[in-house]
PDB file of C-alpha atoms in Angstrom:
ATOM      1  CA  MET O 129     -47.167   6.949 -20.486  1.00  0.00           C
ATOM      2  CA  ARG O 130     -47.331   7.903 -24.158  1.00  0.00           C
ATOM      3  CA  SER O 131     -49.768  10.674 -24.984  1.00  0.00           C
ATOM      4  CA  GLY O 132     -52.769   9.747 -27.099  1.00  0.00           C
ATOM      5  CA  LYS O 133     -52.299  12.852 -29.238  1.00  0.00           C
ATOM      6  CA  GLY O 134     -51.185  12.351 -32.792  1.00  0.00           C
ATOM      7  CA  PRO O 135     -47.795  13.510 -34.083  1.00  0.00           C
ATOM      8  CA  ARG O 136     -47.287  17.119 -35.191  1.00  0.00           C
ATOM      9  CA  TYR O 137     -45.252  18.020 -38.224  1.00  0.00           C
ATOM     10  CA  ARG O 138     -43.458  21.105 -39.470  1.00  0.00           C
ATOM     11  CA  GLY O 139     -45.841  23.351 -41.338  1.00  0.00           C
ATOM     12  CA  SER O 140     -48.880  21.951 -39.548  1.00  0.00           C
ATOM     13  CA  THR O 141     -49.580  25.243 -37.774  1.00  0.00           C
ATOM     14  CA  GLU O 142     -51.702  27.603 -39.869  1.00  0.00           C
ATOM     15  CA  LYS O 143     -50.015  30.923 -40.558  1.00  0.00           C
ATOM     16  CA  CYS O 144     -52.105  34.044 -40.975  1.00  0.00           C
ATOM     17  CA  LEU O 145     -51.260  37.261 -42.769  1.00  0.00           C
ATOM     18  CA  PRO O 146     -48.505  39.413 -41.251  1.00  0.00           C
ATOM     19  CA  GLY O 147     -49.894  41.643 -38.515  1.00  0.00           C
ATOM     20  CA  SER O 148     -52.964  39.500 -37.819  1.00  0.00           C
ATOM     21  CA  ILE O 149     -51.711  37.510 -34.833  1.00  0.00           C
ATOM     22  CA  LEU O 150     -49.073  38.364 -32.255  1.00  0.00           C
ATOM     23  CA  VAL O 151     -47.555  35.724 -29.968  1.00  0.00           C
ATOM     24  CA  THR O 152     -46.238  36.567 -26.508  1.00  0.00           C
ATOM     25  CA  ASP O 153     -44.405  34.746 -23.761  1.00  0.00           C
ATOM     26  CA  GLY O 154     -42.000  35.468 -20.916  1.00  0.00           C
ATOM     27  CA  LYS O 155     -38.335  34.490 -20.764  1.00  0.00           C
ATOM     28  CA  THR O 156     -36.063  34.653 -17.720  1.00  0.00           C
ATOM     29  CA  VAL O 157     -32.811  36.442 -18.523  1.00  0.00           C
ATOM     30  CA  GLU O 158     -29.854  35.979 -16.187  1.00  0.00           C
ATOM     31  CA  VAL O 159     -27.395  38.776 -15.486  1.00  0.00           C
ATOM     32  CA  VAL O 160     -24.112  38.101 -13.671  1.00  0.00           C
ATOM     33  CA  CYS O 161     -22.421  41.109 -12.064  1.00  0.00           C
ATOM     34  CA  THR O 162     -18.750  40.220 -12.258  1.00  0.00           C
ATOM     35  CA  GLY O 163     -17.633  42.867  -9.760  1.00  0.00           C
ATOM     36  CA  SER O 164     -19.919  42.040  -6.839  1.00  0.00           C
ATOM     37  CA  GLY O 165     -20.688  38.461  -7.853  1.00  0.00           C
ATOM     38  CA  GLU O 166     -24.427  39.143  -7.623  1.00  0.00           C
ATOM     39  CA  VAL O 167     -26.665  37.198 -10.005  1.00  0.00           C
ATOM     40  CA  LEU O 168     -29.814  38.987 -11.136  1.00  0.00           C
ATOM     41  CA  THR O 169     -32.800  37.711 -13.097  1.00  0.00           C
ATOM     42  CA  TYR O 170     -35.262  39.692 -15.188  1.00  0.00           C
ATOM     43  CA  ASN O 171     -38.244  38.801 -17.319  1.00  0.00           C
ATOM     44  CA  TRP O 172     -38.123  39.468 -21.034  1.00  0.00           C
ATOM     45  CA  GLN O 173     -41.700  39.750 -22.232  1.00  0.00           C
ATOM     46  CA  GLY O 174     -41.165  38.693 -25.806  1.00  0.00           C
ATOM     47  CA  ILE O 175     -43.772  39.372 -28.482  1.00  0.00           C
ATOM     48  CA  VAL O 176     -43.541  38.563 -32.185  1.00  0.00           C
ATOM     49  CA  ASP O 177     -45.680  38.542 -35.294  1.00  0.00           C
ATOM     50  CA  GLN O 178     -46.879  34.991 -35.904  1.00  0.00           C
ATOM     51  CA  ALA O 179     -46.322  35.069 -39.666  1.00  0.00           C
ATOM     52  CA  THR O 180     -42.938  36.798 -39.960  1.00  0.00           C
ATOM     53  CA  VAL O 181     -41.509  36.263 -36.438  1.00  0.00           C
ATOM     54  CA  CYS O 182     -40.666  39.965 -36.451  1.00  0.00           C
ATOM     55  CA  HIS O 183     -40.115  41.219 -32.880  1.00  0.00           C
ATOM     56  CA  THR O 184     -42.649  43.978 -32.339  1.00  0.00           C
ATOM     57  CA  ALA O 185     -41.584  45.028 -28.822  1.00  0.00           C
ATOM     58  CA  VAL O 186     -38.977  44.388 -26.132  1.00  0.00           C
ATOM     59  CA  VAL O 187     -40.201  44.770 -22.555  1.00  0.00           C
ATOM     60  CA  VAL O 188     -38.183  43.952 -19.436  1.00  0.00           C
ATOM     61  CA  THR O 189     -39.822  43.509 -16.028  1.00  0.00           C
ATOM     62  CA  GLY O 190     -38.730  42.143 -12.663  1.00  0.00           C
ATOM     63  CA  THR O 191     -40.941  39.071 -13.085  1.00  0.00           C
ATOM     64  CA  GLU O 192     -43.426  37.828 -15.650  1.00  0.00           C
ATOM     65  CA  CYS O 193     -46.571  39.828 -15.010  1.00  0.00           C
ATOM     66  CA  ALA O 194     -49.760  41.214 -16.548  1.00  0.00           C
ATOM     67  CA  GLN O 195     -48.274  44.713 -16.714  1.00  0.00           C
ATOM     68  CA  GLY O 196     -45.402  43.427 -18.849  1.00  0.00           C
ATOM     69  CA  VAL O 197     -47.866  41.794 -21.248  1.00  0.00           C
ATOM     70  CA  ARG O 198     -49.816  45.045 -21.477  1.00  0.00           C
ATOM     71  CA  GLU O 199     -46.680  47.085 -22.159  1.00  0.00           C
ATOM     72  CA  ALA O 200     -45.565  44.624 -24.849  1.00  0.00           C
ATOM     73  CA  PHE O 201     -49.018  44.711 -26.469  1.00  0.00           C
ATOM     74  CA  ASP O 202     -49.233  48.518 -26.448  1.00  0.00           C
ATOM     75  CA  ALA O 203     -45.688  48.910 -27.816  1.00  0.00           C
ATOM     76  CA  SER O 204     -46.513  46.396 -30.562  1.00  0.00           C
ATOM     77  CA  CYS O 205     -49.630  48.321 -31.556  1.00  0.00           C
ATOM     78  CA  ARG O 206     -47.517  51.451 -31.910  1.00  0.00           C
ATOM     79  CA  TYR O 207     -44.936  49.513 -33.917  1.00  0.00           C
ATOM     80  CA  LEU O 208     -47.541  48.037 -36.271  1.00  0.00           C
ATOM     81  CA  GLY O 209     -49.645  51.176 -36.475  1.00  0.00           C
ATOM     82  CA  HIS O 210     -52.740  49.151 -35.597  1.00  0.00           C
ATOM     83  CA  PRO O 211     -53.819  46.491 -33.082  1.00  0.00           C
ATOM     84  CA  PRO O 212     -53.580  42.857 -34.169  1.00  0.00           C
ATOM     85  CA  GLN O 213     -56.685  40.748 -34.582  1.00  0.00           C
ATOM     86  CA  ALA O 214     -55.469  38.254 -31.992  1.00  0.00           C
ATOM     87  CA  LEU O 215     -52.894  37.791 -29.245  1.00  0.00           C
ATOM     88  CA  LEU O 216     -51.774  34.212 -28.606  1.00  0.00           C
ATOM     89  CA  HIS O 217     -50.478  33.565 -25.076  1.00  0.00           C
ATOM     90  CA  ASP O 218     -49.761  30.701 -22.721  1.00  0.00           C
ATOM     91  CA  ASN O 219     -52.044  29.543 -19.925  1.00  0.00           C
ATOM     92  CA  LYS O 220     -50.395  31.388 -17.036  1.00  0.00           C
ATOM     93  CA  PRO O 221     -52.864  33.101 -14.641  1.00  0.00           C
ATOM     94  CA  ILE O 222     -51.454  36.551 -15.454  1.00  0.00           C
ATOM     95  CA  HIS O 223     -53.361  36.541 -18.737  1.00  0.00           C
ATOM     96  CA  ASN O 224     -56.657  36.249 -16.874  1.00  0.00           C
ATOM     97  CA  GLU O 225     -56.184  39.495 -14.957  1.00  0.00           C
ATOM     98  CA  GLN O 226     -59.379  41.467 -15.460  1.00  0.00           C
ATOM     99  CA  GLU O 227     -57.739  44.836 -16.214  1.00  0.00           C
ATOM    100  CA  LEU O 228     -55.400  43.252 -18.759  1.00  0.00           C
ATOM    101  CA  ARG O 229     -58.208  41.462 -20.576  1.00  0.00           C
ATOM    102  CA  GLU O 230     -60.414  44.548 -20.613  1.00  0.00           C
ATOM    103  CA  HIS O 231     -57.550  46.599 -22.055  1.00  0.00           C
ATOM    104  CA  ILE O 232     -56.526  44.161 -24.792  1.00  0.00           C
ATOM    105  CA  GLU O 233     -59.952  42.830 -25.720  1.00  0.00           C
ATOM    106  CA  LYS O 234     -61.187  46.293 -26.686  1.00  0.00           C
ATOM    107  CA  THR O 235     -59.544  45.592 -30.038  1.00  0.00           C
ATOM    108  CA  THR O 236     -57.966  42.159 -29.963  1.00  0.00           C
ATOM    109  CA  ILE O 237     -59.054  38.584 -29.267  1.00  0.00           C
ATOM    110  CA  MET O 238     -56.935  36.871 -26.599  1.00  0.00           C
ATOM    111  CA  ILE O 239     -56.331  33.211 -27.432  1.00  0.00           C
ATOM    112  CA  PRO O 240     -54.740  30.763 -24.975  1.00  0.00           C
ATOM    113  CA  ALA O 241     -52.329  28.268 -26.503  1.00  0.00           C
ATOM    114  CA  THR O 242     -53.303  24.621 -26.556  1.00  0.00           C
ATOM    115  CA  PRO O 243     -51.806  22.946 -23.463  1.00  0.00           C
ATOM    116  CA  GLU O 244     -48.768  20.799 -24.249  1.00  0.00           C
ATOM    117  CA  ARG O 245     -48.730  21.994 -27.846  1.00  0.00           C
ATOM    118  CA  GLY O 246     -45.495  23.918 -28.202  1.00  0.00           C
ATOM    119  CA  GLU O 247     -46.250  24.389 -31.895  1.00  0.00           C
ATOM    120  CA  ASN O 248     -48.849  27.032 -30.996  1.00  0.00           C
ATOM    121  CA  LYS O 249     -46.143  29.374 -29.739  1.00  0.00           C
ATOM    122  CA  ALA O 250     -43.338  28.073 -31.923  1.00  0.00           C
ATOM    123  CA  ALA O 251     -42.541  31.554 -33.204  1.00  0.00           C
ATOM    124  CA  ILE O 252     -41.641  33.038 -29.819  1.00  0.00           C
ATOM    125  CA  GLU O 253     -40.273  29.806 -28.343  1.00  0.00           C
ATOM    126  CA  GLY O 254     -37.874  29.496 -31.246  1.00  0.00           C
ATOM    127  CA  GLU O 255     -36.660  33.054 -30.679  1.00  0.00           C
ATOM    128  CA  PHE O 256     -35.995  32.317 -27.015  1.00  0.00           C
ATOM    129  CA  GLY O 257     -34.034  29.218 -28.007  1.00  0.00           C
ATOM    130  CA  LYS O 258     -31.915  31.194 -30.449  1.00  0.00           C
ATOM    131  CA  PHE O 259     -31.278  33.804 -27.770  1.00  0.00           C
ATOM    132  CA  GLU O 260     -29.942  31.132 -25.409  1.00  0.00           C
ATOM    133  CA  GLN O 261     -27.745  29.718 -28.143  1.00  0.00           C
ATOM    134  CA  ALA O 262     -26.373  33.018 -29.403  1.00  0.00           C
ATOM    135  CA  VAL O 263     -26.365  35.263 -26.312  1.00  0.00           C
ATOM    136  CA  GLY O 264     -27.102  33.380 -23.097  1.00  0.00           C
ATOM    137  CA  THR O 265     -26.127  34.877 -19.745  1.00  0.00           C
ATOM    138  CA  ILE O 266     -25.366  38.600 -19.719  1.00  0.00           C
ATOM    139  CA  TYR O 267     -22.225  39.690 -17.867  1.00  0.00           C
ATOM    140  CA  LEU O 268     -21.921  43.205 -16.443  1.00  0.00           C
ATOM    141  CA  ASP O 269     -18.941  44.573 -14.534  1.00  0.00           C
ATOM    142  CA  ASP O 270     -20.418  46.541 -11.616  1.00  0.00           C
ATOM    143  CA  THR O 271     -17.046  47.342 -10.016  1.00  0.00           C
ATOM    144  CA  ASP O 272     -17.717  51.011 -10.730  1.00  0.00           C
ATOM    145  CA  VAL O 273     -20.027  53.113 -12.875  1.00  0.00           C
ATOM    146  CA  ASP O 274     -17.600  53.520 -15.785  1.00  0.00           C
ATOM    147  CA  ARG O 275     -16.955  49.776 -16.021  1.00  0.00           C
ATOM    148  CA  LEU O 276     -20.680  49.102 -15.764  1.00  0.00           C
ATOM    149  CA  LYS O 277     -21.392  51.399 -18.703  1.00  0.00           C
ATOM    150  CA  MET O 278     -18.588  49.940 -20.804  1.00  0.00           C
ATOM    151  CA  SER O 279     -19.600  46.346 -20.074  1.00  0.00           C
ATOM    152  CA  ALA O 280     -23.213  47.160 -20.996  1.00  0.00           C
ATOM    153  CA  VAL O 281     -22.058  48.450 -24.385  1.00  0.00           C
ATOM    154  CA  ARG O 282     -19.853  45.375 -24.814  1.00  0.00           C
ATOM    155  CA  GLU O 283     -22.754  43.019 -24.116  1.00  0.00           C
ATOM    156  CA  ILE O 284     -25.005  44.838 -26.569  1.00  0.00           C
ATOM    157  CA  LEU O 285     -22.352  44.480 -29.268  1.00  0.00           C
ATOM    158  CA  ARG O 286     -21.731  40.846 -28.310  1.00  0.00           C
ATOM    159  CA  ALA O 287     -25.439  40.090 -28.628  1.00  0.00           C
ATOM    160  CA  TYR O 288     -25.588  41.803 -32.016  1.00  0.00           C
ATOM    161  CA  THR O 289     -22.578  40.005 -33.466  1.00  0.00           C
ATOM    162  CA  ALA O 290     -23.578  36.664 -31.947  1.00  0.00           C
ATOM    163  CA  GLY O 291     -26.957  36.889 -33.638  1.00  0.00           C
ATOM    164  CA  LEU O 292     -25.305  37.537 -36.984  1.00  0.00           C
ATOM    165  CA  ASN O 293     -22.800  34.722 -36.493  1.00  0.00           C
ATOM    166  CA  HIS O 294     -25.519  32.146 -35.722  1.00  0.00           C
ATOM    167  CA  ALA O 295     -27.921  33.118 -38.513  1.00  0.00           C
ATOM    168  CA  GLY O 296     -28.128  30.912 -41.580  1.00  0.00           C
ATOM    169  CA  ARG O 297     -26.667  32.544 -44.692  1.00  0.00           C
ATOM    170  CA  ALA O 298     -27.730  32.045 -48.302  1.00  0.00           C
ATOM    171  CA  GLU O 299     -24.129  32.309 -49.502  1.00  0.00           C
ATOM    172  CA  PHE O 300     -23.230  29.340 -47.261  1.00  0.00           C
ATOM    173  CA  ASN O 301     -26.226  27.206 -48.298  1.00  0.00           C
ATOM    174  CA  GLY O 302     -28.099  27.881 -45.064  1.00  0.00           C
ATOM    175  CA  LYS O 303     -25.141  27.336 -42.753  1.00  0.00           C
ATOM    176  CA  SER O 304     -24.116  30.050 -40.309  1.00  0.00           C
ATOM    177  CA  ARG O 305     -20.923  32.054 -40.464  1.00  0.00           C
ATOM    178  CA  GLU O 306     -19.824  30.505 -37.196  1.00  0.00           C
ATOM    179  CA  SER O 307     -20.395  26.897 -38.261  1.00  0.00           C
ATOM    180  CA  VAL O 308     -18.521  27.413 -41.535  1.00  0.00           C
ATOM    181  CA  LEU O 309     -15.601  29.051 -39.739  1.00  0.00           C
ATOM    182  CA  LYS O 310     -15.300  26.542 -36.888  1.00  0.00           C
ATOM    183  CA  LYS O 311     -15.624  23.501 -39.128  1.00  0.00           C
ATOM    184  CA  SER O 312     -13.025  24.782 -41.572  1.00  0.00           C
ATOM    185  CA  CYS O 313      -9.623  23.098 -41.703  1.00  0.00           C
ATOM    186  CA  PRO O 314      -7.581  25.524 -43.813  1.00  0.00           C
ATOM    187  CA  ASP O 315      -4.559  24.367 -45.757  1.00  0.00           C
ATOM    188  CA  SER O 316      -1.653  26.369 -44.325  1.00  0.00           C
ATOM    189  CA  GLU O 317       0.078  26.454 -47.712  1.00  0.00           C
ATOM    190  CA  LYS O 318      -2.888  27.218 -49.979  1.00  0.00           C
ATOM    191  CA  ASP O 319      -3.121  30.953 -49.290  1.00  0.00           C
ATOM    192  CA  ARG O 320       0.442  31.544 -48.133  1.00  0.00           C
ATOM    193  CA  GLN O 321       1.716  33.024 -51.418  1.00  0.00           C
ATOM    194  CA  PHE O 322      -1.281  35.346 -51.688  1.00  0.00           C
ATOM    195  CA  ILE O 323      -0.794  36.529 -48.095  1.00  0.00           C
ATOM    196  CA  GLU O 324       2.917  37.116 -48.604  1.00  0.00           C
ATOM    197  CA  ASP O 325       2.264  39.053 -51.822  1.00  0.00           C
ATOM    198  CA  LEU O 326      -0.450  41.070 -50.102  1.00  0.00           C
ATOM    199  CA  HIS O 327       1.868  41.894 -47.206  1.00  0.00           C
ATOM    200  CA  GLY O 328       4.646  42.930 -49.557  1.00  0.00           C
ATOM    201  CA  ASP O 329       2.328  45.132 -51.582  1.00  0.00           C
ATOM    202  CA  HIS O 330       0.728  46.785 -48.550  1.00  0.00           C
ATOM    203  CA  THR O 331       4.026  47.564 -46.850  1.00  0.00           C
ATOM    204  CA  LYS O 332       5.728  49.249 -49.811  1.00  0.00           C
ATOM    205  CA  LYS O 333       6.891  52.780 -49.065  1.00  0.00           C
ATOM    206  CA  ARG O 334       5.368  53.974 -52.345  1.00  0.00           C
ATOM    207  CA  ARG O 335       2.303  51.799 -52.563  1.00  0.00           C
ATOM    208  CA  SER O 336       0.178  51.760 -55.709  1.00  0.00           C
ATOM    209  CA  ASP O 337      -3.135  49.887 -55.894  1.00  0.00           C
ATOM    210  CA  HIS O 338      -4.003  49.493 -59.565  1.00  0.00           C
ATOM    211  CA  LEU O 339      -6.935  47.470 -60.835  1.00  0.00           C
ATOM    212  CA  PRO O 340      -5.994  44.583 -63.131  1.00  0.00           C
ATOM    213  CA  THR O 341      -8.118  46.265 -65.848  1.00  0.00           C
ATOM    214  CA  ARG O 342      -5.871  49.351 -65.805  1.00  0.00           C
ATOM    215  CA  GLN O 343      -4.580  49.017 -69.366  1.00  0.00           C
ATOM    216  CA  ALA O 344      -8.044  48.523 -70.869  1.00  0.00           C
ATOM    217  CA  SER O 345      -9.376  51.500 -68.928  1.00  0.00           C
ATOM    218  CA  LEU O 346      -6.444  53.636 -70.032  1.00  0.00           C
ATOM    219  CA  ALA O 347      -7.089  52.826 -73.693  1.00  0.00           C
ATOM    220  CA  ILE O 348     -10.714  53.943 -73.364  1.00  0.00           C
ATOM    221  CA  LEU O 349      -9.702  57.143 -71.577  1.00  0.00           C
ATOM    222  CA  ASN O 350      -7.055  58.017 -74.180  1.00  0.00           C
ATOM    223  CA  ALA O 351      -9.581  57.601 -76.968  1.00  0.00           C
ATOM    224  CA  ALA O 352     -12.212  59.636 -75.115  1.00  0.00           C
ATOM    225  CA  PHE O 353      -9.818  62.494 -74.293  1.00  0.00           C
ATOM    226  CA  GLU O 354      -8.865  62.691 -77.988  1.00  0.00           C
ATOM    227  CA  LEU O 355     -12.493  62.471 -79.115  1.00  0.00           C
ATOM    228  CA  PHE O 356     -13.589  65.337 -76.887  1.00  0.00           C
ATOM    229  CA  GLY O 357     -10.457  67.388 -77.557  1.00  0.00           C
ATOM    230  CA  ILE O 358      -9.324  67.592 -73.954  1.00  0.00           C
ATOM    231  CA  ALA O 359      -6.054  65.659 -74.182  1.00  0.00           C
ATOM    232  CA  ASP O 360      -4.120  68.913 -73.812  1.00  0.00           C
ATOM    233  CA  LEU O 361      -5.641  69.386 -70.351  1.00  0.00           C
ATOM    234  CA  ASP O 362      -3.839  66.198 -69.278  1.00  0.00           C
ATOM    235  CA  ALA O 363      -0.639  66.538 -71.262  1.00  0.00           C
ATOM    236  CA  ASP O 364       1.424  64.314 -68.959  1.00  0.00           C
ATOM    237  CA  GLY O 365      -1.352  61.689 -68.723  1.00  0.00           C
ATOM    238  CA  LYS O 366      -1.357  61.597 -64.930  1.00  0.00           C
ATOM    239  CA  ILE O 367      -5.113  62.136 -64.625  1.00  0.00           C
ATOM    240  CA  ARG O 368      -5.807  59.300 -67.046  1.00  0.00           C
ATOM    241  CA  GLU O 369      -3.327  57.047 -65.240  1.00  0.00           C
ATOM    242  CA  TRP O 370      -5.042  57.764 -61.932  1.00  0.00           C
ATOM    243  CA  LEU O 371      -8.529  57.129 -63.307  1.00  0.00           C
ATOM    244  CA  ALA O 372      -7.479  53.956 -65.126  1.00  0.00           C
ATOM    245  CA  GLY O 373      -5.973  52.452 -61.986  1.00  0.00           C
ATOM    246  CA  ARG O 374      -9.108  52.994 -59.918  1.00  0.00           C
ATOM    247  CA  TYR O 375     -12.121  52.533 -62.217  1.00  0.00           C
ATOM    248  CA  THR O 376     -13.167  49.592 -64.359  1.00  0.00           C
ATOM    249  CA  PRO O 377     -13.665  49.903 -68.130  1.00  0.00           C
ATOM    250  CA  GLU O 378     -17.430  49.617 -67.684  1.00  0.00           C
ATOM    251  CA  SER O 379     -17.633  52.452 -65.149  1.00  0.00           C
ATOM    252  CA  ILE O 380     -15.473  54.624 -67.412  1.00  0.00           C
ATOM    253  CA  ARG O 381     -17.718  53.927 -70.414  1.00  0.00           C
ATOM    254  CA  GLN O 382     -20.769  54.883 -68.353  1.00  0.00           C
ATOM    255  CA  GLY O 383     -19.009  58.040 -67.171  1.00  0.00           C
TER     256      GLY O 383
END
């Protein structure tokens, strides 16, 4: 049966000033141990600033619980340097725990999200969705301690690079690096000559990387050395040749 609630549109949720409202929610993170085959699950108690979607804390617990919310709130206060005016949360019973409410409500108003209104927590929900898209299941090799450590480092780096690859980029008109790369159909002949020239230049036994502005830079240097009366210090011109091949005319003029 269709809900009687009206449609919601992008931008219809009021945004406050940065640091005024934090939004929290729990996310189950799956970890597969490739050595033993064991599958583990943890709760990521995510918490972000409502206005900027800046992550203010990362807390991991065995399950979603009031203690995790408290830890995320306290860590966020330290990160911000002050408590927020409000903490927006879902309607799970953990947020009604008396000790949790007494702790948070000393400084901050706790606000439950409107039921069935995902827009209320769009900031944190969107971050969870991007995590699933970019990172997903974490794989750790628990065959031995050394492999476990190495696989943990690998997964951290994978998560970092995946986040960069999926982020929209201004230089690609909002598209991600990954989408531009995977949708590209390069012409095998277009860059062939450049690649062959580059290979030939980089594999020379006596390689010399001169800027294309070398001659212009050299003319400026020659004039400057004469002007300041130091041409005799570089009688064979090798210093000027070296400088001209590595610095643009503009940088030489500024120097």
